[in-house]
XYZ file of C-alpha atoms in Angstrom:
739
model
C 68.714 139.457 -113.922
C 71.356 141.363 -111.939
C 68.953 141.682 -108.962
C 68.128 137.997 -109.170
C 71.827 136.964 -109.224
C 72.632 139.031 -106.201
C 69.522 137.791 -104.376
C 70.829 134.230 -104.763
C 74.389 135.260 -103.986
C 75.806 134.595 -107.424
C 78.868 136.425 -108.753
C 79.549 136.738 -112.510
C 78.272 138.698 -115.477
C 75.575 138.956 -118.135
C 75.992 140.229 -121.725
C 73.835 140.645 -124.790
C 75.019 138.732 -127.818
C 73.626 138.347 -131.320
C 72.223 134.953 -130.400
C 70.645 135.906 -127.077
C 71.945 136.447 -123.539
C 75.069 134.895 -122.019
C 75.239 134.595 -118.238
C 78.261 133.500 -116.088
C 77.554 132.656 -112.501
C 79.746 131.461 -109.601
C 78.288 130.368 -106.286
C 77.057 127.405 -104.277
C 75.289 124.707 -106.355
C 72.030 124.913 -104.365
C 71.941 128.682 -104.832
C 72.758 128.338 -108.527
C 69.816 126.008 -109.015
C 67.570 128.411 -107.087
C 68.739 131.172 -109.400
C 67.854 129.101 -112.477
C 64.487 128.158 -111.080
C 63.737 131.794 -110.285
C 64.901 132.894 -113.763
C 62.253 130.665 -115.273
C 59.463 131.752 -112.947
C 60.157 135.474 -112.489
C 60.797 136.868 -115.946
C 60.564 140.587 -116.405
C 57.729 141.974 -118.581
C 57.924 141.021 -122.271
C 60.803 138.566 -121.679
C 60.675 135.007 -122.943
C 63.045 132.082 -122.573
C 63.096 129.906 -125.626
C 65.824 127.544 -124.375
C 68.632 127.437 -121.776
C 71.958 125.762 -122.443
C 74.061 125.171 -119.293
C 77.851 124.422 -119.501
C 80.555 124.185 -116.840
C 83.612 126.425 -117.047
C 86.676 126.860 -114.852
C 86.283 129.363 -111.957
C 86.981 132.951 -112.906
C 86.884 134.399 -109.334
C 84.391 137.194 -110.135
C 84.197 140.024 -107.661
C 80.435 140.668 -108.054
C 77.647 140.286 -110.657
C 77.506 142.929 -113.364
C 76.407 143.711 -116.866
C 79.297 143.629 -119.350
C 79.707 144.935 -122.842
C 77.648 143.251 -125.603
C 79.383 140.964 -128.100
C 78.632 140.692 -131.803
C 80.116 137.298 -132.541
C 78.023 134.391 -133.844
C 74.594 134.035 -135.379
C 71.949 136.832 -135.120
C 69.139 136.237 -132.706
C 65.728 135.601 -134.188
C 64.114 137.151 -131.074
C 63.899 140.949 -131.222
C 61.334 142.838 -129.199
C 58.695 144.827 -131.009
C 57.789 148.383 -129.994
C 56.111 148.383 -126.616
C 53.293 150.676 -125.430
C 54.061 153.094 -122.603
C 53.839 151.358 -119.207
C 51.696 152.647 -116.253
C 54.776 153.814 -114.327
C 56.009 156.035 -117.151
C 52.470 157.445 -117.673
C 52.521 158.419 -114.013
C 55.905 160.056 -114.482
C 54.800 162.230 -117.436
C 51.846 163.610 -115.359
C 53.759 164.038 -112.085
C 54.919 167.676 -111.618
C 57.623 166.460 -109.277
C 59.167 164.090 -111.871
C 61.934 165.203 -114.244
C 59.957 163.372 -116.945
C 56.984 165.682 -116.405
C 55.301 166.340 -119.804
C 58.253 164.742 -121.563
C 56.987 162.997 -124.755
C 59.860 160.493 -125.019
C 59.736 158.995 -121.540
C 60.447 155.243 -121.405
C 62.017 152.589 -119.170
C 63.098 148.945 -119.396
C 59.442 147.907 -119.651
C 58.330 150.084 -122.476
C 59.174 152.288 -125.457
C 60.340 151.860 -129.040
C 62.507 148.854 -129.970
C 62.397 147.400 -133.469
C 61.524 150.751 -135.117
C 64.840 152.337 -133.852
C 67.220 149.392 -134.040
C 70.095 149.642 -136.521
C 71.491 146.154 -135.851
C 71.772 143.495 -133.117
C 72.383 143.224 -130.232
C 70.079 145.840 -128.667
C 72.372 148.499 -127.265
C 71.915 152.234 -127.397
C 74.829 152.623 -129.707
C 73.085 150.417 -132.183
C 69.827 152.382 -132.186
C 68.698 155.788 -133.482
C 69.181 156.946 -129.829
C 72.961 156.835 -130.286
C 73.174 160.566 -131.030
C 71.579 161.509 -127.783
C 74.258 161.514 -125.031
C 72.791 160.901 -121.593
C 72.979 163.651 -119.010
C 74.318 163.000 -115.488
C 70.865 162.322 -114.082
C 69.981 159.778 -116.813
C 73.444 158.246 -116.411
C 72.815 157.801 -112.740
C 69.408 156.101 -113.369
C 71.006 153.884 -115.983
C 73.567 152.589 -113.503
C 71.206 152.277 -110.532
C 70.195 148.633 -110.152
C 67.180 149.650 -108.055
C 65.872 151.979 -110.811
C 63.549 150.598 -113.465
C 65.619 152.495 -116.036
C 68.643 150.440 -115.115
C 70.330 149.754 -118.472
C 67.264 151.075 -120.316
C 68.715 151.734 -123.798
C 66.062 154.453 -124.622
C 66.593 156.414 -121.431
C 66.247 160.151 -122.023
C 64.850 163.331 -120.405
C 64.254 166.897 -121.493
C 67.916 167.733 -120.798
C 69.437 165.145 -123.123
C 66.834 163.407 -125.242
C 64.792 163.924 -128.410
C 62.542 166.986 -128.669
C 59.441 168.094 -130.538
C 59.021 170.776 -133.214
C 55.898 172.028 -134.946
C 56.140 172.789 -138.674
C 53.820 174.623 -140.986
C 52.705 173.224 -144.332
C 55.815 174.622 -146.021
C 58.177 173.264 -143.344
C 58.645 176.490 -141.500
C 59.409 176.107 -137.805
C 56.493 177.388 -135.648
C 57.347 176.118 -132.159
C 59.718 173.810 -130.279
C 59.654 171.397 -127.359
C 56.715 171.818 -124.968
C 55.520 174.912 -126.883
C 55.179 172.732 -129.983
C 52.958 170.282 -128.064
C 50.777 173.126 -126.747
C 50.467 174.600 -130.215
C 49.565 171.272 -131.775
C 46.793 170.751 -129.195
C 45.433 174.205 -129.964
C 45.357 173.471 -133.716
C 43.597 170.145 -133.134
C 41.042 171.855 -130.996
C 40.569 174.455 -133.753
C 39.639 171.643 -136.209
C 42.975 171.435 -138.028
C 44.571 168.243 -139.369
C 47.900 167.584 -137.678
C 50.410 164.925 -138.833
C 52.360 163.697 -135.863
C 55.534 161.595 -135.848
C 54.621 158.516 -133.847
C 56.532 155.375 -133.011
C 56.602 153.619 -136.356
C 55.669 156.512 -138.681
C 53.467 159.541 -139.031
C 49.794 159.598 -138.208
C 47.123 162.050 -139.305
C 45.055 163.285 -136.412
C 41.874 165.311 -136.080
C 39.558 165.990 -133.187
C 36.878 163.193 -133.458
C 34.255 165.414 -131.909
C 34.510 167.887 -134.822
C 32.490 166.413 -137.704
C 33.619 169.035 -140.161
C 37.252 168.266 -139.413
C 36.700 164.560 -139.797
C 34.967 165.088 -143.182
C 37.737 167.402 -144.333
C 40.330 164.733 -143.552
C 38.237 162.228 -145.461
C 38.004 164.550 -148.447
C 41.726 165.364 -148.448
C 42.816 161.795 -148.066
C 40.430 160.634 -150.874
C 38.838 158.210 -148.467
C 35.107 158.711 -148.993
C 33.678 155.777 -146.942
C 36.417 153.661 -145.471
C 36.134 153.728 -141.650
C 38.658 155.691 -139.562
C 40.241 154.416 -136.400
C 39.783 156.307 -133.117
C 42.418 156.824 -130.466
C 41.269 157.389 -126.906
C 43.047 158.243 -123.693
C 41.979 155.209 -121.692
C 39.863 152.133 -121.398
C 36.962 153.952 -119.725
C 36.514 156.184 -122.773
C 36.634 153.138 -125.073
C 33.956 151.534 -122.958
C 31.725 154.531 -123.437
C 31.920 154.076 -127.149
C 31.903 150.310 -127.626
C 30.830 146.987 -126.215
C 34.093 145.369 -125.021
C 34.489 141.818 -123.660
C 37.445 140.498 -121.597
C 39.464 139.285 -124.582
C 39.022 142.555 -126.486
C 40.004 144.493 -123.363
C 43.149 142.419 -123.009
C 44.020 143.221 -126.632
C 43.297 146.953 -126.201
C 45.456 147.225 -123.065
C 48.229 144.910 -124.247
C 51.785 146.028 -124.852
C 51.174 145.710 -128.559
C 48.408 148.334 -128.348
C 46.696 147.476 -131.688
C 43.610 148.911 -133.250
C 40.830 146.677 -132.029
C 37.648 146.387 -134.090
C 34.773 146.617 -131.625
C 30.986 146.659 -131.767
C 29.869 150.233 -131.424
C 27.229 151.169 -128.908
C 24.371 152.615 -130.896
C 21.253 154.655 -130.401
C 18.843 155.429 -133.197
C 21.285 154.374 -135.868
C 24.148 156.589 -134.487
C 26.796 156.028 -131.900
C 25.895 156.727 -128.333
C 27.586 160.088 -127.834
C 28.536 160.286 -124.216
C 29.372 163.719 -122.848
C 32.934 162.751 -122.334
C 33.607 161.935 -125.929
C 30.861 163.372 -128.231
C 32.384 161.675 -131.270
C 31.180 162.561 -134.700
C 28.301 160.299 -136.070
C 28.852 157.113 -138.105
C 28.450 158.988 -141.396
C 31.727 160.680 -140.692
C 33.841 158.223 -138.678
C 32.728 154.756 -139.856
C 30.014 154.985 -142.491
C 28.025 151.893 -143.129
C 29.671 149.900 -140.275
C 28.607 148.768 -136.828
C 32.264 148.371 -135.848
C 34.668 151.025 -134.536
C 38.448 150.671 -134.743
C 39.689 151.716 -131.285
C 43.215 152.053 -129.934
C 44.419 153.378 -126.671
C 47.105 156.047 -126.505
C 50.363 154.034 -126.669
C 53.168 156.582 -126.594
C 53.894 159.418 -124.192
C 53.104 161.908 -126.945
C 49.665 160.374 -127.411
C 48.971 160.496 -123.717
C 49.971 164.178 -123.611
C 47.720 165.030 -126.549
C 44.759 163.273 -124.913
C 45.247 164.262 -121.276
C 42.391 165.743 -119.328
C 43.755 169.340 -119.585
C 44.169 169.304 -123.370
C 40.443 169.448 -124.065
C 40.858 166.507 -126.506
C 39.204 163.193 -125.521
C 38.980 161.204 -128.761
C 41.062 161.616 -131.918
C 40.658 160.185 -135.404
C 44.070 158.590 -135.967
C 44.854 157.300 -139.422
C 48.064 156.407 -141.216
C 50.175 159.286 -142.363
C 50.248 158.426 -146.028
C 48.586 159.088 -149.347
C 46.148 156.483 -150.642
C 47.860 153.045 -151.090
C 51.302 154.442 -150.219
C 53.455 153.439 -147.206
C 53.415 155.621 -144.119
C 55.916 158.497 -143.875
C 58.766 158.124 -141.413
C 60.776 161.338 -141.749
C 60.114 165.069 -142.146
C 60.927 165.219 -145.852
C 58.439 162.493 -146.643
C 55.823 164.029 -144.423
C 56.164 167.537 -145.922
C 56.154 166.139 -149.492
C 53.639 163.303 -149.377
C 51.262 164.826 -146.840
C 51.208 168.245 -148.488
C 47.605 169.213 -149.111
C 46.401 166.833 -146.414
C 47.974 167.989 -143.133
C 47.763 171.585 -141.987
C 50.640 171.132 -139.515
C 53.385 168.585 -138.787
C 54.361 167.762 -135.218
C 57.716 166.104 -135.598
C 60.783 165.191 -133.540
C 64.475 164.437 -134.050
C 64.604 160.765 -133.095
C 64.952 158.850 -136.412
C 62.510 156.083 -137.303
C 64.467 153.424 -139.105
C 61.633 151.355 -140.510
C 57.896 152.058 -141.056
C 55.573 150.241 -138.738
C 51.869 150.915 -139.242
C 49.345 150.396 -136.449
C 48.340 146.765 -136.205
C 44.665 145.744 -136.536
C 42.993 142.862 -134.639
C 39.422 141.567 -134.270
C 37.688 138.994 -132.117
C 36.876 136.045 -134.378
C 35.657 132.679 -133.151
C 36.502 133.690 -129.509
C 40.119 134.419 -130.393
C 41.813 137.708 -130.982
C 42.809 137.553 -134.629
C 45.504 139.797 -136.204
C 44.315 141.276 -139.497
C 47.254 143.652 -140.041
C 50.482 142.695 -138.387
C 52.941 145.468 -137.799
C 53.777 147.708 -134.778
C 53.709 145.774 -131.550
C 53.818 142.325 -133.199
C 56.665 142.534 -135.742
C 59.285 141.080 -135.758
C 58.357 138.382 -133.223
C 59.269 135.017 -134.943
C 57.455 131.722 -135.390
C 59.340 128.645 -134.174
C 59.604 125.584 -136.366
C 60.216 122.074 -135.111
C 63.289 121.709 -137.375
C 65.635 124.198 -139.008
C 65.261 125.233 -142.655
C 67.834 126.391 -145.128
C 67.916 130.177 -145.431
C 64.971 131.020 -147.645
C 63.165 134.212 -148.702
C 59.469 134.478 -149.523
C 58.200 137.595 -151.222
C 54.450 137.319 -150.600
C 51.684 138.496 -152.910
C 50.493 141.602 -154.610
C 48.059 142.893 -151.986
C 48.709 143.371 -148.212
C 52.265 142.369 -148.995
C 54.643 141.030 -146.363
C 58.014 139.338 -146.716
C 59.272 136.356 -144.793
C 62.710 134.902 -144.141
C 63.776 131.606 -142.484
C 66.495 131.866 -139.861
C 67.411 128.454 -138.504
C 64.334 127.105 -136.668
C 62.551 130.447 -136.934
C 60.522 132.358 -139.474
C 60.450 136.130 -139.334
C 57.508 137.835 -141.063
C 57.974 141.469 -141.980
C 55.558 144.237 -141.042
C 52.565 144.937 -143.265
C 53.867 146.789 -146.368
C 50.623 147.332 -148.305
C 49.526 146.815 -151.967
C 52.321 146.658 -154.514
C 50.262 148.520 -157.146
C 52.119 151.849 -156.549
C 55.738 152.675 -156.940
C 56.245 154.073 -153.395
C 55.068 150.745 -151.890
C 57.335 148.829 -154.284
C 60.267 150.914 -153.171
C 59.426 150.151 -149.543
C 59.225 146.471 -150.466
C 62.753 146.541 -151.864
C 64.000 148.468 -148.763
C 62.373 146.021 -146.334
C 63.765 143.031 -148.182
C 67.290 144.450 -147.978
C 66.784 145.452 -144.337
C 65.582 141.983 -143.254
C 68.503 140.169 -144.806
C 70.992 142.602 -143.321
C 69.418 142.765 -139.898
C 69.366 138.975 -139.496
C 72.480 138.445 -141.627
C 71.051 135.806 -143.899
C 71.801 135.013 -147.505
C 68.820 133.084 -148.953
C 69.529 130.096 -151.099
C 66.092 129.999 -152.693
C 63.263 132.410 -153.304
C 59.534 131.557 -152.926
C 56.892 133.612 -154.726
C 53.248 133.513 -155.844
C 52.238 131.412 -158.889
C 51.011 134.625 -160.570
C 54.088 135.704 -162.516
C 52.825 139.302 -163.108
C 52.675 140.208 -159.422
C 55.318 142.882 -158.557
C 56.727 140.538 -155.913
C 56.966 137.646 -158.391
C 58.702 139.862 -161.000
C 61.124 140.977 -158.343
C 61.903 137.347 -157.430
C 62.539 136.508 -161.072
C 65.135 139.299 -161.289
C 67.186 138.271 -158.267
C 69.189 135.740 -160.259
C 68.614 132.946 -157.762
C 66.689 129.743 -157.830
C 62.921 130.551 -157.522
C 59.871 128.410 -156.691
C 56.292 129.434 -157.436
C 53.706 128.564 -154.794
C 50.005 128.409 -155.584
C 48.180 131.184 -153.765
C 45.669 129.121 -151.783
C 48.142 126.413 -150.940
C 50.243 129.189 -149.355
C 47.176 130.283 -147.376
C 46.675 126.819 -146.010
C 50.344 126.405 -145.123
C 50.383 129.794 -143.300
C 47.699 128.438 -140.943
C 49.630 125.175 -140.547
C 52.877 127.073 -139.792
C 51.130 129.275 -137.192
C 49.814 126.229 -135.317
C 52.879 124.007 -135.819
C 50.902 121.390 -137.850
C 52.130 118.754 -140.251
C 50.197 117.223 -143.178
C 47.704 115.769 -143.773
C 44.973 118.439 -143.502
C 42.038 119.864 -145.387
C 42.629 123.486 -146.208
C 39.533 125.531 -146.810
C 40.836 128.658 -148.525
C 38.393 131.343 -149.555
C 39.251 134.820 -150.756
C 38.931 137.318 -153.608
C 41.163 135.566 -156.113
C 44.421 133.790 -156.699
C 45.868 132.216 -159.813
C 45.117 128.483 -159.948
C 47.205 125.767 -161.512
C 44.745 125.657 -164.393
C 45.389 129.355 -165.117
C 41.940 130.429 -163.914
C 41.093 132.540 -160.888
C 40.487 130.408 -157.819
C 39.013 131.595 -154.560
C 36.563 129.011 -153.221
C 38.976 126.111 -152.579
C 39.063 122.865 -150.553
C 42.644 121.586 -150.730
C 43.911 118.249 -149.366
C 47.332 119.010 -148.066
C 49.928 116.258 -148.089
C 53.661 115.959 -147.610
C 54.269 116.437 -151.382
C 51.975 119.385 -151.910
C 48.203 119.583 -152.405
C 45.222 118.178 -154.282
C 42.351 120.413 -155.314
C 39.652 118.335 -153.727
C 36.635 120.619 -154.269
C 35.708 124.151 -155.372
C 32.691 126.360 -156.121
C 31.291 126.277 -159.643
C 32.930 129.104 -161.592
C 31.219 132.104 -163.105
C 32.370 135.003 -165.235
C 33.545 138.441 -164.072
C 32.639 140.981 -166.748
C 35.353 143.593 -166.902
C 37.893 141.506 -165.051
C 39.579 143.839 -162.579
C 36.597 146.172 -162.735
C 34.407 143.372 -161.353
C 36.652 143.238 -158.309
C 35.827 146.929 -157.660
C 32.138 146.752 -158.621
C 30.119 144.016 -156.937
C 27.265 144.663 -159.417
C 29.476 143.160 -162.144
C 30.045 140.001 -160.060
C 26.224 139.857 -159.540
C 25.655 140.134 -163.334
C 28.210 137.400 -163.966
C 26.505 135.137 -161.428
C 23.051 135.795 -162.926
C 24.301 135.223 -166.430
C 25.850 131.887 -165.358
C 22.582 130.759 -163.906
C 20.033 132.119 -166.445
C 21.925 132.930 -169.605
C 21.237 135.960 -171.848
C 17.645 136.317 -170.621
C 19.134 137.989 -167.572
C 19.399 141.176 -169.644
C 15.608 141.308 -169.746
C 15.504 142.006 -165.998
C 14.561 145.499 -165.003
C 16.369 145.517 -161.653
C 19.952 145.467 -162.943
C 21.951 148.399 -161.509
C 23.394 149.453 -164.833
C 22.574 152.073 -167.441
C 21.227 151.091 -170.884
C 24.602 152.019 -172.376
C 26.542 149.899 -169.888
C 24.271 146.854 -170.587
C 24.762 147.367 -174.321
C 28.498 146.836 -173.772
C 28.237 144.082 -171.154
C 25.871 141.802 -173.111
C 28.229 141.005 -176.011
C 31.186 140.801 -173.620
C 29.490 138.049 -171.625
C 28.112 136.216 -174.660
C 31.551 136.167 -176.343
C 33.493 135.894 -173.033
C 35.559 138.989 -173.792
C 37.523 140.198 -170.792
C 35.339 138.000 -168.627
C 37.702 135.730 -166.650
C 36.135 132.740 -164.843
C 36.451 132.443 -161.132
C 35.483 130.084 -158.298
C 35.884 132.895 -155.766
C 33.789 132.990 -152.644
C 34.899 136.594 -152.159
C 33.279 137.558 -155.422
C 30.239 135.512 -154.410
C 29.952 137.714 -151.344
C 30.184 140.750 -153.606
C 27.506 139.461 -155.890
C 25.047 138.686 -153.068
C 25.652 142.113 -151.510
C 24.809 143.770 -154.787
C 21.755 141.568 -155.326
C 20.452 142.643 -151.886
C 21.107 146.311 -152.725
C 23.737 146.704 -150.019
C 26.672 147.743 -152.244
C 26.953 148.038 -156.040
C 30.352 149.726 -156.186
C 33.070 149.364 -153.553
C 34.487 152.672 -152.215
C 37.106 150.664 -150.359
C 38.301 147.051 -150.330
C 35.843 144.574 -148.846
C 33.049 147.112 -148.453
C 30.361 144.908 -149.966
C 31.372 141.826 -147.951
C 31.487 143.838 -144.765
C 28.011 145.189 -145.399
C 26.704 141.683 -145.958
C 28.315 140.418 -142.753
C 26.853 143.330 -140.799
C 23.392 142.559 -142.071
C 23.759 138.915 -141.161
C 24.737 139.713 -137.560
C 21.339 141.476 -137.149
C 19.546 138.127 -137.483
C 19.553 135.196 -135.134
C 18.307 132.687 -137.745
C 20.006 129.321 -138.307
C 18.135 128.754 -141.594
C 20.064 128.118 -144.761
C 19.522 127.614 -148.452
C 19.883 124.424 -150.431
C 22.899 123.662 -152.557
C 24.044 120.774 -154.822
C 27.321 118.885 -154.877
C 28.607 117.410 -158.101
C 30.771 114.398 -157.309
C 33.328 114.947 -160.054
C 37.077 115.193 -159.706
C 37.512 117.682 -158.232
C 34.102 118.002 -156.553
C 32.107 121.077 -157.703
C 29.735 122.962 -155.407
C 26.722 124.115 -157.517
C 25.312 127.297 -156.054
C 22.483 127.860 -158.636
C 19.641 126.531 -156.392
C 21.066 128.695 -153.590
C 20.877 131.712 -155.882
C 17.311 130.867 -156.991
C 16.076 130.589 -153.441
C 17.830 133.759 -152.380
C 16.285 135.713 -155.271
C 12.811 134.352 -154.336
C 13.386 135.456 -150.741
C 14.026 139.020 -151.844
C 10.292 139.612 -152.415
C 9.185 138.795 -148.851
C 12.157 138.420 -146.444
C 14.183 141.159 -144.759
C 17.744 141.633 -146.066
C 19.123 140.690 -142.606
C 17.525 137.220 -142.759
C 18.677 136.625 -146.342
C 22.242 137.620 -145.432
C 22.221 135.254 -142.446
C 20.826 132.435 -144.542
C 23.567 132.914 -147.154
C 26.291 132.831 -144.470
C 24.730 129.753 -142.885
C 24.641 128.049 -146.285
C 28.367 128.561 -146.677
C 28.908 127.010 -143.248
C 26.800 123.941 -144.210
C 28.774 123.608 -147.463
C 31.982 123.580 -145.439
C 30.745 120.774 -143.239
C 29.373 118.741 -146.114
C 32.708 118.827 -148.039
C 34.739 118.171 -144.862
C 32.649 115.083 -144.202
C 33.208 113.907 -147.732
C 36.931 114.511 -147.598
C 37.309 112.444 -144.405
C 40.209 114.510 -143.135
C 39.689 115.410 -139.435
C 42.152 118.341 -139.364
C 40.502 121.389 -141.017
C 42.158 124.745 -141.685
C 40.221 127.942 -142.343
C 42.305 130.543 -144.244
C 42.002 133.354 -146.758
C 40.494 136.769 -146.668
C 36.905 135.564 -146.386
C 37.692 134.256 -142.917
C 38.182 137.809 -141.652
C 34.355 137.550 -141.513
C 33.677 136.816 -137.913
C 30.099 135.614 -138.555
C 31.154 133.078 -141.200
C 34.292 131.838 -139.363
C 32.498 131.394 -136.033
C 29.506 129.643 -137.589
C 31.723 127.322 -139.709
C 34.084 126.494 -136.790
C 31.199 125.720 -134.466
C 29.551 123.437 -136.991
C 32.783 121.661 -137.753
C 33.670 121.134 -134.089
C 30.260 119.751 -133.276
C 30.907 117.223 -136.061
C 34.166 116.057 -134.518
C 36.646 118.008 -136.640
C 39.785 119.646 -135.272
C 39.487 123.221 -136.526
C 42.365 125.655 -136.862
C 41.826 129.354 -137.606
C 44.311 132.220 -137.660
C 45.238 134.169 -134.617
C 48.701 135.704 -134.746
C 49.090 135.632 -138.539
C 46.546 137.421 -140.771
C 44.118 135.062 -142.635
C 44.298 137.508 -145.611
C 47.229 137.967 -148.047
C 49.358 139.344 -145.194
C 50.039 135.704 -144.301
C 50.979 134.454 -147.796
C 54.752 134.914 -147.359
C 54.703 132.642 -144.306
C 52.854 129.939 -146.282
C 55.187 130.345 -149.243
C 58.173 129.893 -146.971
C 56.800 126.728 -145.373
C 56.208 125.364 -148.877
C 59.994 125.164 -149.317
C 59.966 122.461 -146.695
C 57.912 120.183 -148.989
C 59.804 120.663 -152.236
C 63.093 119.125 -151.009
């Protein structure tokens, strides 16, 4: 901005404010207009202009153009930059022996580095970040004041003389090494097969050498993660391309400033990954068992680049969240030494405080769009813009993959991914984040939105706030989250499929077609319900969903089958439970339908991690090019009911003579045909696809293609997760339609 003003011979000043940037300019009218035009067309990296307000003021006779002190008056800005991956210039600096940033793991400039994770309050000034304690040396001060330097007014500027530094700790917290020696020692331990917890940008990560299968398996054992795939961190795009098939959109996501984990198709050879000499990663059984996808991220901080540089001997690292199972990631040494005890052999830490936990974001290419599945570091807290302002409102999300949302004028800010609220540590982080959001944006909500399920931890919290609360049906919130993301207004047909959510009839919904209107929604159609023997256990054991499905179709004679994956003792208990409907809730869930089919095909009887059965079924489907589908029936009641019994019968018949891959594809194709049939019947041309089932790229792509070919306008998620991570956004938008 300063360079631009001087280029167009403008005198004046620029200052950060809570509400954005204020610029005063004095100069000739033609040059002023040129300045404004250039401002719009030559924005620096990561900058965005939402609006410009121009007013005329009396001349102030400025001497030059300069940056002045920030002001804190007025409303807080909704636009706060997320943490930004290290830029190419800073990467060059840390590997340039002539640079004073050589091998310095906290190198940054105006174009990169931590932002949201270190901000105490707005506006973004060093004194209001966790860098405040680090007083700049004379060299950094000179760079900071030099308009021709890319670190001009860079709030995170630091060097080895004045900035944060590393330390390596043993399991008990004893100091083993400091500064560059700590880095060298950590590299040595990783090369020796040890598990090292490192303090990253938004929290700790657990790292092991991905080429050391024993080390990977030890991490899996210690973290109680028997089969859930691990993510891999690589030094550069070339290494990623050796491991995976990457198209242009996936490459853009990998190399973007957000630097998320990107789920990519692994190159394979004989059932295992191609193991190029440069990487030699451990086989699928260790890194990503049962999956043809690899979660890949590029090194995104200077510390990561130094760990993975060509001289370290490390080329590919397993990088997973620094937490215990289902807990939030650790952000300080005390948490790391306590919660990661027994997991990490060493802790590579530093003295720059992380103020809020931001896990690595996860994205996947779905329907030719990069879709965010976990929204955190690199994306949070970028806001969504509404057409009109809303009263200050808080939405507390659901029980799983929880996020929180607040409205702030014409904007909605969605918190980072917090996790499942089943454990106390995550509930505590939920409370902390809720307080942090309200304080950071200085809002006082007048109403609280929550899930219809009153037993969710988030709903219980809302009830105890002592303010006016509004329940929002789970699948209605899913549909509204998609509408909010795309700036849509009713009417629309929301196709919302997931594992489960409480319906207005007090049963478990999950295969819903909702007609959205300006007053709310109508349940237009749903899948025929079936029983889930064991209730919550059936969500963990696909074989129970399969048994419930078979029982619904064939009655008690199903227990005469010899292919049921249960012991005689288990069946002895399950038979009376189903016949008397004891602890056997009814559900219309497509998510549980996926589980049941995966079990019937022998792909997964018991989930070792969330979504395992559904992912196995999708992977099988992608191995077939068939467009065949099964039959289904539609019962034209109110609401319409989709009868899947004939689908099940044909699928069971196929098992005797068709490969699993073909059956899986036909099942997916059938779901796409059902979507088109109901959409035609509903007569609503705007169609939304939302809910956890639409993380399935095969299903979403197939359904969207069929709908579009039939003339429907189809909207899928991109920047907001289709899973429960988007619920809070939908809940917040629901406030708009309740008056």
